[in-house]
Amino acid sequence: MGAVAEGPGRGLPAVRPDLEELVGYHSAQVDVEVRLNTNESPLPPPDGWLEALAEEVRTIEFNRYPDRQATALRRALADSHGVGSDEVFCANGSNEVLQCLLLAYGGPGRTAVLFEPTYTLHRHIARITATTVVAGARRDDFGLDLDVVADIVAGADPELVFLCSPNNPSGRADGPDEIKTVAGLVPGLLVVDEAYGQFAPSSALDLRRADPAGTRNVVVVRTFSKTWSMAGARLGYMVADPEVVAACELVALPYHLDAAKQAAGRLALGYVGEMERRVAAIAEERGRIAAAFADLAVETWPSDANFVLFRPLTKPATEVWAELVASSVLVRDCSSWPGLTGCLRVTVGLPEENDRFLAALTESLR
Ligand code: PMP
């Protein structure tokens, strides 16, 4: 029996001791007019998608469990990437894909390697699954130092290595040659989190296609939460070797993907052209923000994603963050994250939202 908490009445068991230090992953949910803190799409999904989904939801037999294999959704995703259905695994957001990978391949006595600064949930989910985390550092420009990667991987002998490309929160994508080199170095799985993959010049999916045997250990994780304007639907997936897909199916709960979500994802794939236009428009706005930063007292880094990292140079980041909130603009305060001292991250929004942000930032730094 574990320790039992003290207190009047019946005690509750203590939470797992290795979870006690975990600080939840929270982006401040503040009531503001301009929300540029969680890298969502600023636009709702296309009207046609919503109408088609509403139509289809009427036909769902809600008294029955959904298709456990998510057959039609997986087939549609497989076709869109030119892979087999047995290479696709879907889950409730890409976070659940990451959790399934860690449940299947991580756990007590196993190790995951990551390179900071990077997406904080890689570490967080690894710890929830009792996987040992070994962290290496990226270079100051947020690129990968392949010597550091080789050393850390050789020392840790990990079951999983995580890369995030484009990386959140730096925005920088790792090059295909670098990713291929890392895939050759790692003894286990190389998980490439491409939550922002549509904004990047290349994808690890191309590496898998070009050299299936040499990249068998490469897992590419994607989401409907960003480009697809469907963060509220909670749908993500991975493209991986069928053996990795089967391993994730072992740990996913039965019927974890509800019928409406399966339809939502499948129908969304009919709007690739619209999504590509949106990606182009957001990239243009990103360029406008970067150009405006050149005239402000901030340090910033080139982004291959739908957000931009910046460091105010004349005022503490937390003060700037609070002044932006006072102007009803919410950005992400990354200033306490490893390797990101003094940094804030802004999601690219609609042109008028970006104007509000730039005006408030200019005022704050005046
Ligand atoms: N990976 C990265 C790099 C992200 O930034 C996010 C969202 N913040 C996710 C995964 C999770 O996305 P979701 O669970 O909504 O698919």
XYZ file of C-alpha atoms and ligand atoms in Angstrom:
382
model
C 0.000 0.000 0.000
C 1.271 3.489 -0.842
C 1.439 6.358 1.630
C -1.920 7.735 2.682
C -2.434 11.493 2.975
C -3.150 12.802 6.483
C -6.372 14.631 7.189
C -9.772 14.389 8.790
C -11.955 11.551 7.610
C -10.798 9.048 5.101
C -7.327 9.725 3.598
C -6.503 9.630 -0.086
C -3.416 7.883 -1.437
C -0.417 10.079 -2.233
C 0.039 10.799 -5.901
C 2.920 8.938 -7.620
C 6.045 10.536 -6.114
C 7.646 11.046 -9.542
C 4.675 13.201 -10.557
C 4.859 15.534 -7.587
C 7.286 17.961 -9.218
C 5.398 18.143 -12.478
C 4.098 21.559 -13.203
C 1.130 21.368 -15.552
C 1.427 22.636 -19.107
C -0.612 25.791 -19.082
C -0.814 28.664 -21.443
C -2.423 31.531 -19.552
C -6.109 31.740 -20.510
C -6.722 35.435 -20.181
C -9.806 37.136 -21.550
C -8.397 39.398 -24.263
C -9.482 40.634 -27.683
C -6.389 39.447 -29.556
C -5.220 35.913 -28.719
C -1.805 35.196 -30.202
C -0.485 32.728 -27.618
C -1.238 29.162 -28.723
C -0.318 28.994 -32.427
C -3.810 28.174 -33.638
C -5.165 29.250 -36.998
C -6.767 32.695 -36.775
C -9.521 31.524 -39.134
C -12.407 29.124 -38.536
C -12.587 26.038 -40.780
C -14.188 26.591 -44.223
C -18.015 26.907 -44.246
C -18.297 23.980 -46.665
C -16.495 21.720 -44.210
C -18.835 22.720 -41.380
C -21.923 22.088 -43.514
C -20.639 18.697 -44.704
C -19.780 17.737 -41.126
C -23.199 18.779 -39.806
C -24.802 16.675 -42.540
C -22.661 13.679 -41.707
C -23.142 13.977 -37.943
C -26.880 13.452 -38.564
C -26.120 10.023 -40.018
C -23.945 8.798 -37.138
C -25.387 5.960 -35.056
C -24.508 7.491 -31.709
C -25.815 4.474 -29.798
C -23.030 2.391 -31.371
C -19.299 2.500 -30.758
C -17.341 4.151 -33.579
C -15.101 2.328 -36.058
C -12.264 1.302 -33.761
C -9.775 1.232 -36.631
C -10.837 4.672 -37.960
C -10.668 2.973 -41.358
C -11.941 5.753 -43.615
C -9.960 8.502 -41.884
C -6.740 6.505 -41.983
C -7.285 5.635 -45.643
C -7.864 9.300 -46.513
C -4.721 10.360 -44.626
C -2.706 7.520 -46.150
C -3.823 8.544 -49.655
C -2.962 12.178 -48.968
C 0.611 11.197 -48.043
C 1.047 8.343 -50.540
C 1.528 5.720 -47.809
C -0.404 2.639 -46.681
C -3.219 2.769 -44.107
C -1.136 0.496 -41.906
C 1.430 3.329 -41.676
C -1.073 5.788 -40.162
C -2.151 6.058 -36.530
C -4.647 8.711 -35.381
C -5.320 10.033 -31.892
C -6.929 12.869 -29.941
C -4.480 15.573 -30.942
C -0.826 14.973 -31.687
C -0.223 15.127 -27.943
C -2.040 11.807 -27.617
C 0.056 10.391 -30.471
C 3.171 11.404 -28.497
C 1.694 9.865 -25.350
C 0.998 6.580 -27.151
C 4.556 6.473 -28.497
C 5.911 7.040 -24.992
C 3.557 4.476 -23.449
C 4.585 1.892 -26.030
C 8.334 2.564 -26.210
C 9.129 4.559 -23.067
C 8.286 3.846 -19.426
C 10.368 2.895 -16.384
C 13.977 2.056 -17.233
C 13.694 3.574 -20.719
C 14.993 6.870 -22.065
C 13.847 9.673 -24.329
C 16.284 12.291 -25.637
C 15.324 15.812 -26.671
C 17.138 19.006 -27.547
C 16.147 22.221 -25.808
C 14.688 24.676 -26.267
C 11.831 22.686 -27.741
C 8.158 21.846 -27.287
C 7.740 21.482 -23.521
C 5.234 18.640 -23.745
C 7.849 16.218 -25.086
C 9.495 16.332 -21.661
C 6.201 16.569 -19.806
C 4.564 13.525 -21.437
C 7.794 11.532 -21.103
C 7.743 12.189 -17.372
C 4.069 11.308 -17.033
C 4.911 7.943 -18.589
C 7.861 7.520 -16.173
C 10.343 7.671 -19.052
C 13.809 9.030 -18.188
C 14.489 12.270 -20.050
C 17.965 13.227 -21.217
C 18.141 16.741 -22.655
C 20.834 18.136 -24.911
C 21.063 21.768 -25.980
C 20.514 23.303 -29.383
C 22.978 25.955 -30.587
C 22.358 29.613 -29.743
C 20.734 30.073 -33.172
C 18.443 27.104 -32.280
C 19.972 24.829 -34.929
C 21.119 21.309 -34.076
C 24.779 20.669 -33.286
C 25.225 17.183 -34.752
C 28.274 16.504 -32.547
C 26.161 17.219 -29.462
C 23.397 14.992 -30.857
C 25.871 12.140 -31.463
C 27.376 12.469 -27.953
C 24.060 12.618 -26.120
C 22.571 9.754 -28.106
C 25.660 7.586 -27.600
C 25.622 8.294 -23.856
C 21.896 7.826 -23.266
C 21.172 4.914 -25.647
C 17.536 6.110 -25.888
C 14.489 4.237 -27.131
C 13.123 7.557 -28.435
C 14.667 10.773 -29.721
C 12.424 13.794 -30.263
C 12.935 16.561 -32.772
C 10.422 19.280 -33.413
C 10.612 20.743 -36.918
C 9.708 23.548 -37.317
C 10.667 23.810 -33.693
C 8.300 25.322 -31.162
C 9.066 27.941 -29.890
C 12.028 29.000 -32.065
C 10.164 28.520 -35.355
C 13.237 27.086 -37.055
C 12.987 23.918 -39.174
C 15.796 21.361 -39.190
C 17.132 20.579 -42.667
C 16.410 17.204 -44.320
C 20.109 16.282 -44.311
C 20.349 16.937 -40.580
C 17.250 14.884 -39.855
C 18.576 12.049 -41.981
C 21.889 12.144 -40.138
C 20.113 12.051 -36.776
C 17.941 9.137 -37.955
C 21.133 7.225 -38.704
C 22.586 8.030 -35.269
C 19.675 7.003 -33.077
C 19.384 3.423 -31.889
C 15.603 3.647 -31.460
C 12.809 5.778 -32.877
C 13.350 9.282 -34.208
C 10.090 11.135 -33.619
C 9.847 14.260 -35.772
C 7.049 16.461 -34.469
C 5.773 18.370 -37.512
C 2.834 20.146 -35.896
C 3.788 23.140 -38.082
C 5.025 21.040 -41.004
C 2.854 22.746 -43.643
C 4.778 25.997 -43.104
C 8.206 24.382 -43.579
C 10.231 24.058 -46.780
C 10.688 20.284 -46.285
C 9.217 17.357 -44.370
C 10.588 14.157 -42.888
C 7.764 12.497 -44.833
C 9.893 13.069 -47.964
C 12.836 11.345 -46.287
C 10.671 8.313 -45.504
C 9.430 8.237 -49.086
C 12.921 8.535 -50.610
C 14.552 5.876 -48.444
C 12.001 3.645 -46.711
C 14.540 1.074 -45.502
C 17.024 3.674 -44.214
C 14.342 5.669 -42.378
C 12.272 2.822 -40.924
C 12.759 4.285 -37.435
C 11.473 7.747 -38.426
C 8.044 8.664 -37.070
C 6.394 11.845 -38.375
C 3.745 13.388 -36.124
C 1.214 15.890 -37.470
C -1.883 17.669 -36.253
C -5.167 19.136 -37.443
C -4.887 21.808 -34.731
C -2.881 24.411 -36.644
C -3.059 24.652 -40.436
C -6.383 22.816 -40.493
C -8.119 25.274 -38.133
C -9.366 22.384 -35.998
C -7.731 22.762 -32.572
C -11.168 22.338 -31.022
C -11.647 18.940 -32.681
C -8.531 17.378 -31.072
C -7.153 15.269 -33.903
C -3.571 14.349 -34.702
C -1.791 11.467 -36.403
C 1.535 9.934 -37.228
C 3.024 8.299 -40.293
C 5.310 5.454 -39.221
C 6.353 1.878 -39.831
C 3.371 -0.528 -39.461
C 5.115 -2.106 -36.461
C 5.128 1.277 -34.683
C 1.473 1.792 -35.581
C 0.621 -1.628 -34.115
C 2.548 -0.760 -30.932
C 0.548 2.462 -30.497
C -2.694 0.566 -31.053
C -1.733 -1.650 -28.100
C -1.707 1.305 -25.705
C -4.509 3.480 -27.130
C -7.819 3.009 -25.349
C -10.480 1.153 -27.336
C -12.679 3.495 -29.413
C -10.607 6.520 -28.412
C -11.549 8.350 -31.642
C -15.202 9.305 -31.635
C -17.251 8.994 -34.819
C -17.709 12.755 -35.335
C -13.974 13.368 -35.060
C -13.244 10.660 -37.610
C -15.660 12.316 -40.036
C -14.262 15.785 -39.269
C -10.735 14.769 -40.197
C -11.739 12.884 -43.317
C -13.874 15.758 -44.612
C -11.134 18.308 -43.878
C -8.857 16.574 -46.356
C -11.154 17.832 -49.121
C -9.890 21.375 -48.449
C -6.161 21.065 -49.166
C -6.193 23.940 -51.697
C -7.913 26.296 -49.251
C -5.445 25.349 -46.510
C -2.469 25.955 -48.795
C -3.788 29.446 -49.554
C -4.139 30.111 -45.832
C -0.591 28.924 -45.177
C 0.679 31.329 -47.864
C -1.303 34.246 -46.379
C -0.002 33.515 -42.875
C 3.576 33.269 -44.169
C 3.125 36.698 -45.754
C 1.882 38.174 -42.476
C 4.797 36.502 -40.690
C 7.110 38.379 -43.064
C 5.343 41.625 -42.218
C 5.832 41.036 -38.472
C 9.512 40.163 -39.014
C 9.989 43.344 -41.059
C 8.336 45.445 -38.339
C 10.611 43.846 -35.699
C 13.607 45.227 -37.605
C 12.556 48.727 -36.478
C 11.933 47.764 -32.847
C 14.289 47.108 -29.934
C 13.902 43.321 -30.130
C 16.089 40.398 -31.071
C 14.278 37.894 -33.273
C 14.895 34.710 -35.257
C 13.724 33.559 -38.697
C 10.610 31.374 -38.509
C 9.409 28.491 -40.688
C 6.145 28.286 -38.716
C 3.060 30.370 -37.885
C 4.692 32.126 -34.929
C 7.742 34.256 -34.252
C 10.058 34.250 -31.230
C 11.437 37.566 -30.067
C 13.354 39.064 -27.154
C 12.634 42.630 -26.051
C 15.974 44.338 -25.490
C 15.019 47.363 -23.435
C 12.568 45.916 -20.907
C 12.074 42.598 -19.085
C 9.921 40.203 -21.138
C 7.391 39.714 -18.331
C 6.808 43.471 -18.196
C 6.280 43.656 -21.947
C 3.939 40.637 -21.732
C 1.855 42.365 -19.042
C 1.702 45.626 -21.034
C 0.522 43.711 -24.099
C -2.192 42.074 -21.972
C -3.182 45.527 -20.743
C -3.665 46.401 -24.436
C -5.796 43.231 -24.768
C -3.136 41.314 -26.720
C -2.018 37.915 -25.395
C 1.312 36.379 -26.468
C 3.244 33.483 -24.926
C 5.734 34.231 -22.191
C 8.613 31.774 -22.761
C 11.086 33.735 -20.679
C 11.414 31.037 -17.999
C 11.882 28.131 -20.446
C 15.342 26.572 -20.821
C 17.525 28.579 -23.223
C 14.873 31.270 -23.776
C 15.688 33.898 -21.174
C 13.784 37.091 -21.943
C 11.838 35.619 -24.869
C 8.206 35.976 -25.939
C 6.446 34.167 -28.785
C 3.718 35.640 -30.933
C 1.372 33.597 -33.119
C 0.726 35.097 -36.551
C -2.893 36.222 -36.564
C -5.171 38.048 -38.973
C -3.686 41.274 -40.422
C -5.734 43.433 -38.043
C -4.676 41.313 -35.044
C -1.032 41.596 -36.069
C -1.499 45.372 -36.374
C -2.889 45.484 -32.829
C 0.056 43.426 -31.580
C 2.666 45.574 -33.355
C 1.080 48.802 -32.153
C 0.949 47.546 -28.547
C 4.538 46.290 -28.698
C 5.767 49.565 -30.183
C 4.017 51.435 -27.374
C 5.465 49.111 -24.715
C 9.017 49.501 -26.029
C 8.791 53.215 -26.614
N 3.510 19.518 -31.139
C 3.842 20.810 -31.135
C 5.211 21.203 -31.558
C 2.916 21.774 -30.745
O 3.285 23.066 -30.707
C 1.624 21.372 -30.359
C 0.574 22.360 -29.927
N 0.961 23.362 -29.118
C 1.343 20.011 -30.363
C 2.291 19.113 -30.786
C 0.033 19.486 -29.887
O -0.956 19.700 -30.750
P -2.336 18.942 -30.673
O -2.320 18.027 -29.498
O -3.344 20.022 -30.587
O -2.388 18.181 -31.954
